[in-house]
Short mmCIF file of C-alpha atoms and ligand atoms in Angstrom, two decimals:
data_model
loop_
_atom_site.label_atom_id
_atom_site.label_comp_id
_atom_site.label_asym_id
_atom_site.label_seq_id
_atom_site.Cartn_x
_atom_site.Cartn_y
_atom_site.Cartn_z
CA MET A 1 5.81 -19.28 -10.38
CA ILE A 2 8.16 -20.06 -7.48
CA ASP A 3 11.75 -19.90 -8.73
CA GLU A 4 15.33 -19.51 -7.50
CA THR A 5 14.64 -15.88 -6.49
CA HIS A 6 12.45 -17.24 -3.66
CA ASP A 7 15.06 -19.70 -2.34
CA ARG A 8 15.59 -18.78 1.30
CA ALA A 9 19.06 -20.35 1.33
CA ARG A 10 20.43 -17.79 -1.16
CA ARG A 11 22.40 -14.94 0.36
CA SER A 12 23.63 -11.59 -0.93
CA TRP A 13 27.13 -10.14 -1.01
CA VAL A 14 25.43 -6.96 0.27
CA ASP A 15 25.83 -7.98 3.93
CA SER A 16 22.98 -5.91 5.35
CA ALA A 17 20.49 -7.81 3.17
CA ASN A 18 21.09 -11.14 4.92
CA GLY A 19 18.44 -11.53 7.60
CA HIS A 20 17.08 -8.03 6.84
CA ALA A 21 13.50 -7.79 8.18
CA GLU A 22 12.24 -5.84 5.16
CA PHE A 23 14.53 -6.12 2.14
CA PRO A 24 16.44 -9.41 1.92
CA LEU A 25 17.62 -10.72 -1.46
CA GLN A 26 14.26 -12.48 -1.97
CA ASN A 27 12.25 -9.23 -1.90
CA LEU A 28 13.81 -6.74 -4.39
CA PRO A 29 11.03 -4.08 -4.38
CA PHE A 30 11.09 -1.22 -6.90
CA GLY A 31 10.99 2.49 -6.07
CA VAL A 32 12.16 5.89 -7.28
CA PHE A 33 14.94 7.72 -5.47
CA THR A 34 17.48 10.49 -5.77
CA PRO A 35 20.98 9.40 -4.79
CA PRO A 36 23.10 11.65 -2.57
CA GLY A 37 24.44 14.53 -4.71
CA ALA A 38 27.92 14.32 -3.31
CA THR A 39 28.56 10.86 -4.74
CA VAL A 40 26.65 11.04 -8.03
CA PRO A 41 27.43 13.82 -10.52
CA ASP A 42 24.00 13.53 -12.20
CA ALA A 43 21.79 13.23 -9.12
CA ARG A 44 18.35 13.08 -10.73
CA PRO A 45 15.47 10.81 -9.64
CA ARG A 46 15.69 7.29 -11.03
CA GLY A 47 14.42 3.78 -10.38
CA GLY A 48 16.05 1.62 -7.76
CA VAL A 49 15.71 -1.64 -5.89
CA ALA A 50 15.90 -1.86 -2.09
CA ILE A 51 18.49 -4.38 -0.90
CA GLY A 52 19.20 -4.48 2.85
CA ASP A 53 20.15 -0.98 4.00
CA SER A 54 21.09 0.05 0.46
CA VAL A 55 19.44 1.08 -2.79
CA PHE A 56 20.59 -0.56 -6.02
CA ASP A 57 20.73 2.09 -8.75
CA LEU A 58 19.02 0.85 -11.92
CA ARG A 59 20.18 3.78 -14.05
CA ALA A 60 23.80 3.28 -13.05
CA ALA A 61 23.45 -0.43 -13.78
CA VAL A 62 21.98 0.29 -17.23
CA GLU A 63 24.83 2.73 -17.97
CA ALA A 64 27.31 0.01 -16.95
CA GLY A 65 25.67 -2.38 -19.42
CA LEU A 66 24.80 -4.98 -16.78
CA PHE A 67 21.49 -6.15 -18.29
CA SER A 68 20.59 -8.07 -21.41
CA GLY A 69 17.46 -9.01 -23.36
CA LEU A 70 14.05 -8.33 -21.86
CA ALA A 71 15.62 -7.30 -18.56
CA ALA A 72 17.61 -4.55 -20.31
CA ARG A 73 14.38 -3.18 -21.76
CA ALA A 74 12.76 -3.25 -18.32
CA ALA A 75 15.76 -1.66 -16.58
CA GLU A 76 15.85 1.14 -19.13
CA ALA A 77 12.13 1.72 -18.54
CA ALA A 78 12.87 1.96 -14.80
CA SER A 79 15.78 4.40 -15.15
CA GLY A 80 13.70 7.57 -15.27
CA PRO A 81 11.86 9.63 -12.64
CA SER A 82 8.79 7.36 -12.48
CA LEU A 83 8.12 3.64 -12.79
CA ASN A 84 5.17 4.09 -15.19
CA PRO A 85 7.17 2.90 -18.25
CA LEU A 86 8.21 -0.25 -16.36
CA MET A 87 4.64 -0.79 -15.18
CA ALA A 88 3.43 -0.52 -18.80
CA LEU A 89 5.64 -3.45 -19.88
CA GLY A 90 3.75 -6.04 -17.85
CA ALA A 91 4.89 -9.17 -16.06
CA GLY A 92 7.40 -10.73 -18.51
CA PRO A 93 10.02 -7.96 -18.60
CA ARG A 94 9.49 -7.23 -14.90
CA ARG A 95 10.18 -10.87 -14.03
CA ALA A 96 13.27 -10.92 -16.27
CA LEU A 97 14.60 -7.79 -14.53
CA ARG A 98 14.01 -9.33 -11.11
CA GLN A 99 15.96 -12.42 -12.12
CA GLN A 100 18.94 -10.44 -13.45
CA VAL A 101 19.03 -8.11 -10.41
CA PHE A 102 18.98 -11.26 -8.27
CA ALA A 103 21.93 -12.71 -10.24
CA LEU A 104 23.88 -9.45 -9.76
CA LEU A 105 23.24 -9.27 -6.00
CA ALA A 106 23.38 -12.94 -4.96
CA ALA A 107 26.58 -14.07 -3.25
CA ASP A 108 26.78 -16.98 -5.70
CA GLY A 109 25.13 -15.09 -8.58
CA ALA A 110 26.42 -15.16 -12.14
CA GLY A 111 26.77 -11.35 -12.20
CA ARG A 112 28.39 -10.86 -8.81
CA GLY A 113 31.87 -10.16 -10.15
CA GLN A 114 30.70 -7.39 -12.45
CA ALA A 115 28.37 -5.81 -9.88
CA GLU A 116 30.70 -5.95 -6.90
CA ALA A 117 33.48 -4.29 -8.88
CA LEU A 118 31.11 -1.34 -9.46
CA ALA A 119 29.55 -1.34 -5.98
CA GLY A 120 30.57 2.27 -5.33
CA ARG A 121 28.42 3.44 -8.25
CA LEU A 122 25.60 0.89 -8.02
CA LEU A 123 24.80 0.98 -4.30
CA HIS A 124 23.76 3.97 -2.21
CA ARG A 125 23.09 4.01 1.50
CA ALA A 126 19.28 4.17 1.71
CA SER A 127 19.40 6.65 4.58
CA ASP A 128 21.32 9.09 2.31
CA CYS A 129 18.74 8.86 -0.51
CA TRP A 130 15.57 10.82 -1.10
CA LEU A 131 12.67 8.44 -1.74
CA HIS A 132 9.94 9.71 -4.06
CA LEU A 133 6.51 8.67 -5.25
CA PRO A 134 7.17 5.51 -7.26
CA ALA A 135 4.86 6.50 -10.11
CA THR A 136 2.98 9.39 -11.65
CA ILE A 137 -0.51 8.50 -10.48
CA GLY A 138 -3.20 9.17 -13.07
CA ASN A 139 -6.11 7.89 -11.04
CA PHE A 140 -6.63 6.80 -7.45
CA THR A 141 -9.58 4.52 -6.66
CA ASP A 142 -10.27 3.62 -3.05
CA PHE A 143 -12.20 0.40 -2.44
CA PHE A 144 -14.09 -0.59 0.72
CA ALA A 145 -13.16 -4.29 0.88
CA GLY A 146 -12.26 -4.50 4.57
CA ILE A 147 -15.56 -6.03 5.67
CA HIS A 148 -14.99 -5.54 9.40
CA HIS A 149 -14.24 -1.85 8.79
CA ALA A 150 -17.34 -1.50 6.62
CA ALA A 151 -19.48 -3.19 9.27
CA ASN A 152 -17.99 -1.10 12.10
CA GLY A 153 -18.89 2.11 10.27
CA GLY A 154 -22.29 0.84 9.19
CA ARG A 155 -23.21 -0.36 12.68
CA ARG A 156 -23.09 3.21 13.97
CA ARG A 157 -25.71 4.20 11.39
CA ASP A 158 -27.88 1.07 11.58
CA PRO A 159 -26.95 -1.61 14.14
CA ASN A 160 -29.23 -4.20 12.51
CA ASN A 161 -28.08 -3.66 8.90
CA PRO A 162 -24.47 -2.53 9.04
CA LEU A 163 -23.65 -3.40 5.42
CA SER A 164 -25.38 -1.77 2.47
CA PRO A 165 -27.44 -4.18 0.31
CA ASN A 166 -24.85 -4.08 -2.52
CA TYR A 167 -21.82 -4.84 -0.34
CA LYS A 168 -21.58 -8.58 -0.98
CA TYR A 169 -22.20 -8.21 -4.73
CA VAL A 170 -20.16 -5.13 -5.66
CA PRO A 171 -16.56 -4.32 -4.67
CA VAL A 172 -17.70 -0.87 -3.51
CA ALA A 173 -15.31 2.02 -4.26
CA TYR A 174 -15.12 5.78 -4.75
CA HIS A 175 -12.85 7.84 -6.97
CA SER A 176 -10.31 9.50 -4.75
CA ARG A 177 -7.83 12.25 -5.56
CA ALA A 178 -4.54 11.40 -7.32
CA SER A 179 -2.97 14.87 -7.20
CA SER A 180 -2.63 14.91 -3.42
CA VAL A 181 -1.03 11.48 -2.96
CA ARG A 182 2.45 11.99 -1.49
CA GLU A 183 5.32 9.78 -0.47
CA SER A 184 6.06 8.68 3.06
CA ASN A 185 7.50 11.29 5.46
CA VAL A 186 5.86 14.29 3.78
CA ALA A 187 3.92 16.16 6.49
CA VAL A 188 0.13 16.34 6.14
CA ARG A 189 -1.61 19.62 6.95
CA ARG A 190 -4.71 19.40 9.08
CA PRO A 191 -7.47 20.38 6.66
CA SER A 192 -10.12 22.96 7.35
CA GLY A 193 -13.60 22.41 6.09
CA GLN A 194 -17.32 22.48 6.76
CA ARG A 195 -18.46 20.29 9.57
CA LYS A 196 -21.65 20.00 11.56
CA LEU A 197 -21.68 17.88 14.67
CA PRO A 198 -25.04 16.21 15.41
CA ASP A 199 -25.78 18.58 18.31
CA GLU A 200 -25.09 21.71 16.24
CA ALA A 201 -27.89 23.55 14.43
CA ALA A 202 -25.79 24.74 11.48
CA PRO A 203 -22.38 23.95 9.99
CA THR A 204 -19.24 25.96 10.67
CA PHE A 205 -15.94 26.20 8.78
CA GLY A 206 -12.69 25.48 10.59
CA PRO A 207 -9.91 23.00 11.30
CA CYS A 208 -10.90 19.32 11.27
CA GLN A 209 -11.60 18.03 14.76
CA LYS A 210 -11.76 14.33 13.89
CA LEU A 211 -8.58 13.68 11.91
CA ASP A 212 -8.05 9.99 11.29
CA TYR A 213 -5.86 7.52 9.42
CA GLU A 214 -6.96 4.47 7.42
CA LEU A 215 -4.64 1.45 7.21
CA GLU A 216 -4.84 0.15 3.63
CA LEU A 217 -2.91 -1.86 1.11
CA ALA A 218 -1.86 0.04 -2.04
CA VAL A 219 -2.37 -1.83 -5.30
CA TRP A 220 -0.28 -0.51 -8.25
CA VAL A 221 -1.69 -1.20 -11.70
CA GLY A 222 0.58 -2.55 -14.43
CA PRO A 223 -0.14 -2.50 -18.18
CA GLY A 224 -3.78 -1.38 -18.10
CA ASN A 225 -6.52 -1.95 -20.71
CA ARG A 226 -8.13 -0.19 -23.65
CA GLN A 227 -11.29 1.78 -23.00
CA GLY A 228 -14.33 -0.36 -23.79
CA GLU A 229 -12.38 -3.62 -23.34
CA PRO A 230 -13.02 -5.07 -19.88
CA VAL A 231 -10.35 -7.22 -18.23
CA GLU A 232 -11.70 -10.74 -17.65
CA ILE A 233 -11.42 -11.94 -14.05
CA GLY A 234 -9.11 -14.79 -15.14
CA GLU A 235 -6.65 -12.27 -16.65
CA ALA A 236 -6.99 -9.63 -13.96
CA ALA A 237 -4.06 -10.68 -11.76
CA GLU A 238 -1.73 -9.90 -14.70
CA GLN A 239 -2.67 -6.24 -14.23
CA ILE A 240 -1.09 -6.06 -10.78
CA PHE A 241 2.44 -4.62 -10.78
CA GLY A 242 2.82 -4.89 -7.03
CA LEU A 243 1.63 -3.85 -3.60
CA GLY A 244 2.52 -1.19 -1.07
CA LEU A 245 0.89 0.62 1.83
CA VAL A 246 -1.41 3.63 1.73
CA ASN A 247 -2.77 5.88 4.44
CA ASP A 248 -6.12 7.25 3.30
CA TRP A 249 -6.14 10.15 5.78
CA SER A 250 -9.73 11.01 6.63
CA ALA A 251 -11.31 14.14 8.12
CA ARG A 252 -14.28 12.39 9.74
CA ASP A 253 -16.27 15.47 10.71
CA ILE A 254 -15.96 16.93 7.20
CA GLN A 255 -16.67 13.53 5.63
CA GLN A 256 -19.76 12.90 7.79
CA TRP A 257 -21.34 16.21 6.82
CA GLU A 258 -20.51 16.20 3.10
CA SER A 259 -20.95 12.56 2.09
CA GLN A 260 -24.71 12.39 1.52
CA PRO A 261 -25.57 11.54 -1.20
CA LEU A 262 -22.41 11.31 -3.37
CA GLY A 263 -19.78 10.00 -0.95
CA PRO A 264 -16.49 11.33 0.41
CA PHE A 265 -14.93 14.40 -1.18
CA LEU A 266 -12.93 17.03 0.75
CA GLY A 267 -12.86 14.78 3.81
CA LYS A 268 -10.39 12.60 1.87
CA SER A 269 -8.86 14.69 -0.91
CA PHE A 270 -6.53 16.85 1.22
CA GLY A 271 -3.88 14.13 1.20
CA SER A 272 -2.97 10.44 1.06
CA THR A 273 0.41 8.88 1.86
CA VAL A 274 1.99 5.87 0.12
CA SER A 275 5.04 3.83 1.08
CA PRO A 276 7.94 4.36 -1.35
CA TRP A 277 8.75 0.72 -2.20
CA ILE A 278 6.50 -1.48 -4.34
CA VAL A 279 6.72 -5.16 -3.47
CA THR A 280 6.22 -6.91 -6.80
CA ALA A 281 3.69 -9.58 -7.65
CA GLU A 282 6.70 -11.93 -8.10
CA ALA A 283 8.11 -11.30 -4.60
CA LEU A 284 4.63 -12.00 -3.18
CA GLU A 285 4.20 -15.37 -4.91
CA PRO A 286 5.04 -17.46 -1.80
CA PHE A 287 2.54 -15.48 0.26
CA ARG A 288 -0.51 -16.01 -1.94
CA ILE A 289 -3.35 -17.82 -0.22
CA ALA A 290 -6.89 -18.89 -0.99
CA GLN A 291 -9.55 -16.24 -0.59
CA PRO A 292 -11.21 -17.13 2.73
CA PRO A 293 -14.58 -18.78 2.04
CA ARG A 294 -17.58 -16.54 2.38
CA PRO A 295 -19.67 -17.11 5.52
CA ASP A 296 -22.71 -19.36 5.08
CA GLY A 297 -25.60 -17.43 3.63
CA ASP A 298 -23.46 -14.92 1.73
CA PRO A 299 -24.18 -14.81 -2.02
CA ARG A 300 -21.73 -16.19 -4.56
CA PRO A 301 -20.26 -13.33 -6.63
CA LEU A 302 -21.73 -12.91 -10.11
CA PRO A 303 -19.88 -14.87 -12.84
CA HIS A 304 -17.83 -11.90 -14.12
CA LEU A 305 -16.25 -11.63 -10.64
CA TRP A 306 -15.74 -15.36 -10.05
CA ASP A 307 -12.69 -17.37 -11.07
CA ASP A 308 -11.72 -20.68 -9.44
CA ARG A 309 -8.00 -20.01 -9.70
CA ASP A 310 -8.43 -16.52 -8.23
CA GLN A 311 -10.37 -18.02 -5.32
CA GLN A 312 -7.62 -20.62 -4.80
CA GLN A 313 -4.64 -18.20 -4.82
CA GLY A 314 -5.82 -14.62 -5.33
CA ALA A 315 -5.56 -13.46 -1.71
CA PHE A 316 -2.41 -12.58 0.27
CA ASP A 317 -1.16 -13.37 3.75
CA ILE A 318 0.27 -9.99 4.74
CA ALA A 319 0.42 -8.99 8.41
CA LEU A 320 -0.29 -5.28 8.96
CA GLU A 321 0.32 -2.91 11.84
CA ALA A 322 -0.76 0.66 12.57
CA LEU A 323 1.22 2.67 15.12
CA ILE A 324 1.15 6.19 16.52
CA LEU A 325 4.16 8.27 17.56
CA THR A 326 3.29 11.40 19.54
CA PRO A 327 5.59 14.40 20.14
CA GLN A 328 5.88 13.33 23.79
CA MET A 329 7.01 9.82 22.78
CA ARG A 330 9.59 11.35 20.43
CA GLU A 331 10.91 13.62 23.19
CA LYS A 332 11.19 10.73 25.65
CA GLY A 333 12.71 8.39 23.06
CA LEU A 334 9.80 5.93 23.36
CA ALA A 335 8.89 3.47 20.63
CA PRO A 336 5.71 4.15 18.66
CA HIS A 337 2.52 2.73 20.20
CA ARG A 338 0.94 -0.08 18.20
CA VAL A 339 -2.78 0.55 17.90
CA SER A 340 -3.79 -2.40 15.72
CA GLN A 341 -2.70 -5.55 13.91
CA SER A 342 -4.66 -7.05 11.04
CA ASN A 343 -4.12 -9.14 7.92
CA THR A 344 -4.98 -8.79 4.25
CA SER A 345 -6.97 -12.03 4.58
CA ASP A 346 -9.59 -9.77 6.22
CA LEU A 347 -10.44 -8.39 2.74
CA TYR A 348 -13.79 -9.54 1.32
CA TRP A 349 -12.64 -9.14 -2.33
CA THR A 350 -9.42 -10.06 -4.13
CA VAL A 351 -7.32 -7.55 -6.07
CA ALA A 352 -8.25 -9.40 -9.30
CA GLN A 353 -11.91 -8.80 -8.45
CA PHE A 354 -11.08 -5.06 -8.05
CA VAL A 355 -9.62 -5.02 -11.57
CA ALA A 356 -12.45 -7.05 -13.14
CA HIS A 357 -15.11 -4.90 -11.48
CA HIS A 358 -13.36 -1.59 -12.22
CA THR A 359 -13.06 -2.38 -15.94
CA SER A 360 -16.34 -4.32 -16.31
CA GLY A 361 -18.19 -1.31 -17.72
CA GLY A 362 -15.37 -0.41 -20.08
CA CYS A 363 -13.32 1.95 -17.89
CA ASN A 364 -9.64 1.91 -18.85
CA LEU A 365 -6.91 1.48 -16.27
CA ARG A 366 -3.47 2.92 -16.99
CA PRO A 367 0.05 2.11 -15.78
CA GLY A 368 0.62 3.78 -12.41
CA ASP A 369 -3.02 3.89 -11.40
CA LEU A 370 -3.40 3.35 -7.69
CA PHE A 371 -6.04 1.40 -5.77
CA GLY A 372 -6.53 1.45 -2.03
CA THR A 373 -8.13 -1.72 -0.68
CA GLY A 374 -10.17 0.11 1.94
CA THR A 375 -9.31 0.05 5.61
CA ILE A 376 -8.16 -3.40 6.67
CA SER A 377 -9.62 -4.13 10.09
CA GLY A 378 -9.61 -7.45 11.90
CA PRO A 379 -12.73 -8.86 13.53
CA THR A 380 -11.94 -7.53 17.03
CA LYS A 381 -10.79 -4.21 18.48
CA ALA A 382 -7.14 -5.33 18.39
CA GLY A 383 -7.43 -5.28 14.61
CA TRP A 384 -9.43 -2.13 13.93
CA GLY A 385 -7.46 -0.11 11.39
CA SER A 386 -8.73 3.43 11.97
CA LEU A 387 -9.14 5.65 15.02
CA SER A 388 -12.84 6.23 14.34
CA GLU A 389 -13.34 2.50 14.96
CA GLN A 390 -10.95 2.41 17.93
CA SER A 391 -12.58 5.44 19.59
CA ALA A 392 -16.17 4.76 18.47
CA ASP A 393 -16.17 8.02 16.50
CA GLY A 394 -14.49 9.89 19.34
CA THR A 395 -16.82 8.78 22.13
CA ARG A 396 -14.06 6.93 24.02
CA ARG A 397 -10.34 7.51 24.35
CA ILE A 398 -7.51 5.11 23.55
CA SER A 399 -4.72 4.77 26.14
CA LEU A 400 -1.19 4.93 24.73
CA ALA A 401 1.93 3.36 26.24
CA SER A 402 3.22 6.87 27.07
CA GLY A 403 0.29 7.44 29.45
CA GLU A 404 -1.35 9.80 26.95
CA THR A 405 -4.78 9.25 25.41
CA ARG A 406 -6.20 9.93 21.95
CA SER A 407 -9.55 9.76 20.21
CA PHE A 408 -8.25 11.27 16.94
CA LEU A 409 -4.87 12.57 15.74
CA GLU A 410 -3.35 15.70 17.23
CA ASN A 411 -0.82 18.00 15.59
CA GLY A 412 2.66 16.49 15.74
CA ASP A 413 1.32 12.91 15.83
CA GLU A 414 2.74 10.51 13.26
CA ALA A 415 0.81 7.54 11.88
CA ILE A 416 3.13 4.67 10.91
CA PHE A 417 2.10 1.57 8.97
CA ARG A 418 4.18 -1.58 8.56
CA ALA A 419 3.59 -4.87 6.74
CA HIS A 420 5.37 -8.21 6.71
CA CYS A 421 4.98 -11.59 5.01
CA ARG A 422 6.08 -14.75 6.77
CA ARG A 423 5.73 -18.36 5.69
CA ASP A 424 7.59 -21.48 6.75
CA GLY A 425 10.27 -22.37 4.23
CA TYR A 426 10.56 -18.84 2.80
CA ALA A 427 12.55 -15.73 3.67
CA PRO A 428 10.33 -13.20 5.47
CA ILE A 429 9.93 -9.92 3.57
CA GLY A 430 8.62 -6.48 4.53
CA PHE A 431 7.15 -3.43 2.84
CA GLY A 432 9.11 -0.67 4.62
CA GLU A 433 7.15 2.07 6.36
CA CYS A 434 4.30 4.30 5.30
CA ARG A 435 4.64 7.29 7.59
CA GLY A 436 3.24 10.79 7.88
CA MET A 437 3.01 13.54 10.51
CA ILE A 438 0.07 15.84 11.07
CA VAL A 439 0.94 19.53 11.19
CA ALA A 440 -1.26 22.54 11.95
MN1 MN B 1 -10.23 4.50 2.61
#
């Protein structure tokens, strides 16, 4: 699975890509963007690939006839306003497209001559582009696989039994709302709703007082399956198009009051934010790791969720960060304050297990469906990926580098997520930011 596109020695003729912390030649994530109108006569949304500080325009490259074979089919599928048609094609065409884009952008690539001659049409400065949702999202399922997050929440309800009895058998999830998922940098309105604090006799309706973020990995589904035909665990990884970041914004006071007995509803559905670039399954190959062994005494998953190969290489080593930028920090020109650092190895289930479980009863997944992993928290406070964990549901305040304190988000605060993969012998890659500001 490792090929020349992972070779760290290869460089790009796009100078900003060489040594780029997020988008070097070895990453090549897909997204949807609108190029700047002034330079492109037909400035409609289309698929692109992030390369250094630029975006490589897949539609312009198709129009210039730069692709052949399977890659041409994939590039055409990625030329429109959503990546769903590319996602539907599965791994083969996607891999072929990656290899041909690599050959066009590599300094010693076979297609360099052709591509460089057309650079003015093919490359746009990323900061001049509008980045959109990468796909039309039919369904959004949010899992609960961050075991430290699950235990932190459960401990407040029952210190002796923080995890529900099903937790170690079932990749627990709820159906979240697809219509309100937005791309990074779209402001999120503070929701109003019913809430009843424990010391209040009756609920009231008004603005959320416990507005929180949840640091999660976004899993983008590829080809999907027919209804009634479950995806076997051994085939499930083939369903993964790629990964991004998602902020599952959470109105804790609304959620706490409404969730019994059917789970979160309006406390989550007012909005979710995804990062615009999807790091493909291919780009992540070097950063696959074994699923960490379950602690002694934990049950082995049932056979339909167990696959030796998935256990050996179905997890990812992705370092995650959650940061807050307050209006005061922006005014003073301060850097965002990092609240937590965690890693996707803190997930109790693999993404293949999500797919196998989700389809095990016959539910069909479709191209562009989105999974959240659940909040990814590390074992200690330094890794807790939501403010409700950091502030113990608002009972203590977090000190920020600016001298301010927070228990939950205030209007004007931005939550910023970042993710990076590093491994000796390979070029480090990043996911770009997932970012959103709370407004009144
Ligand atoms: Mn969540």
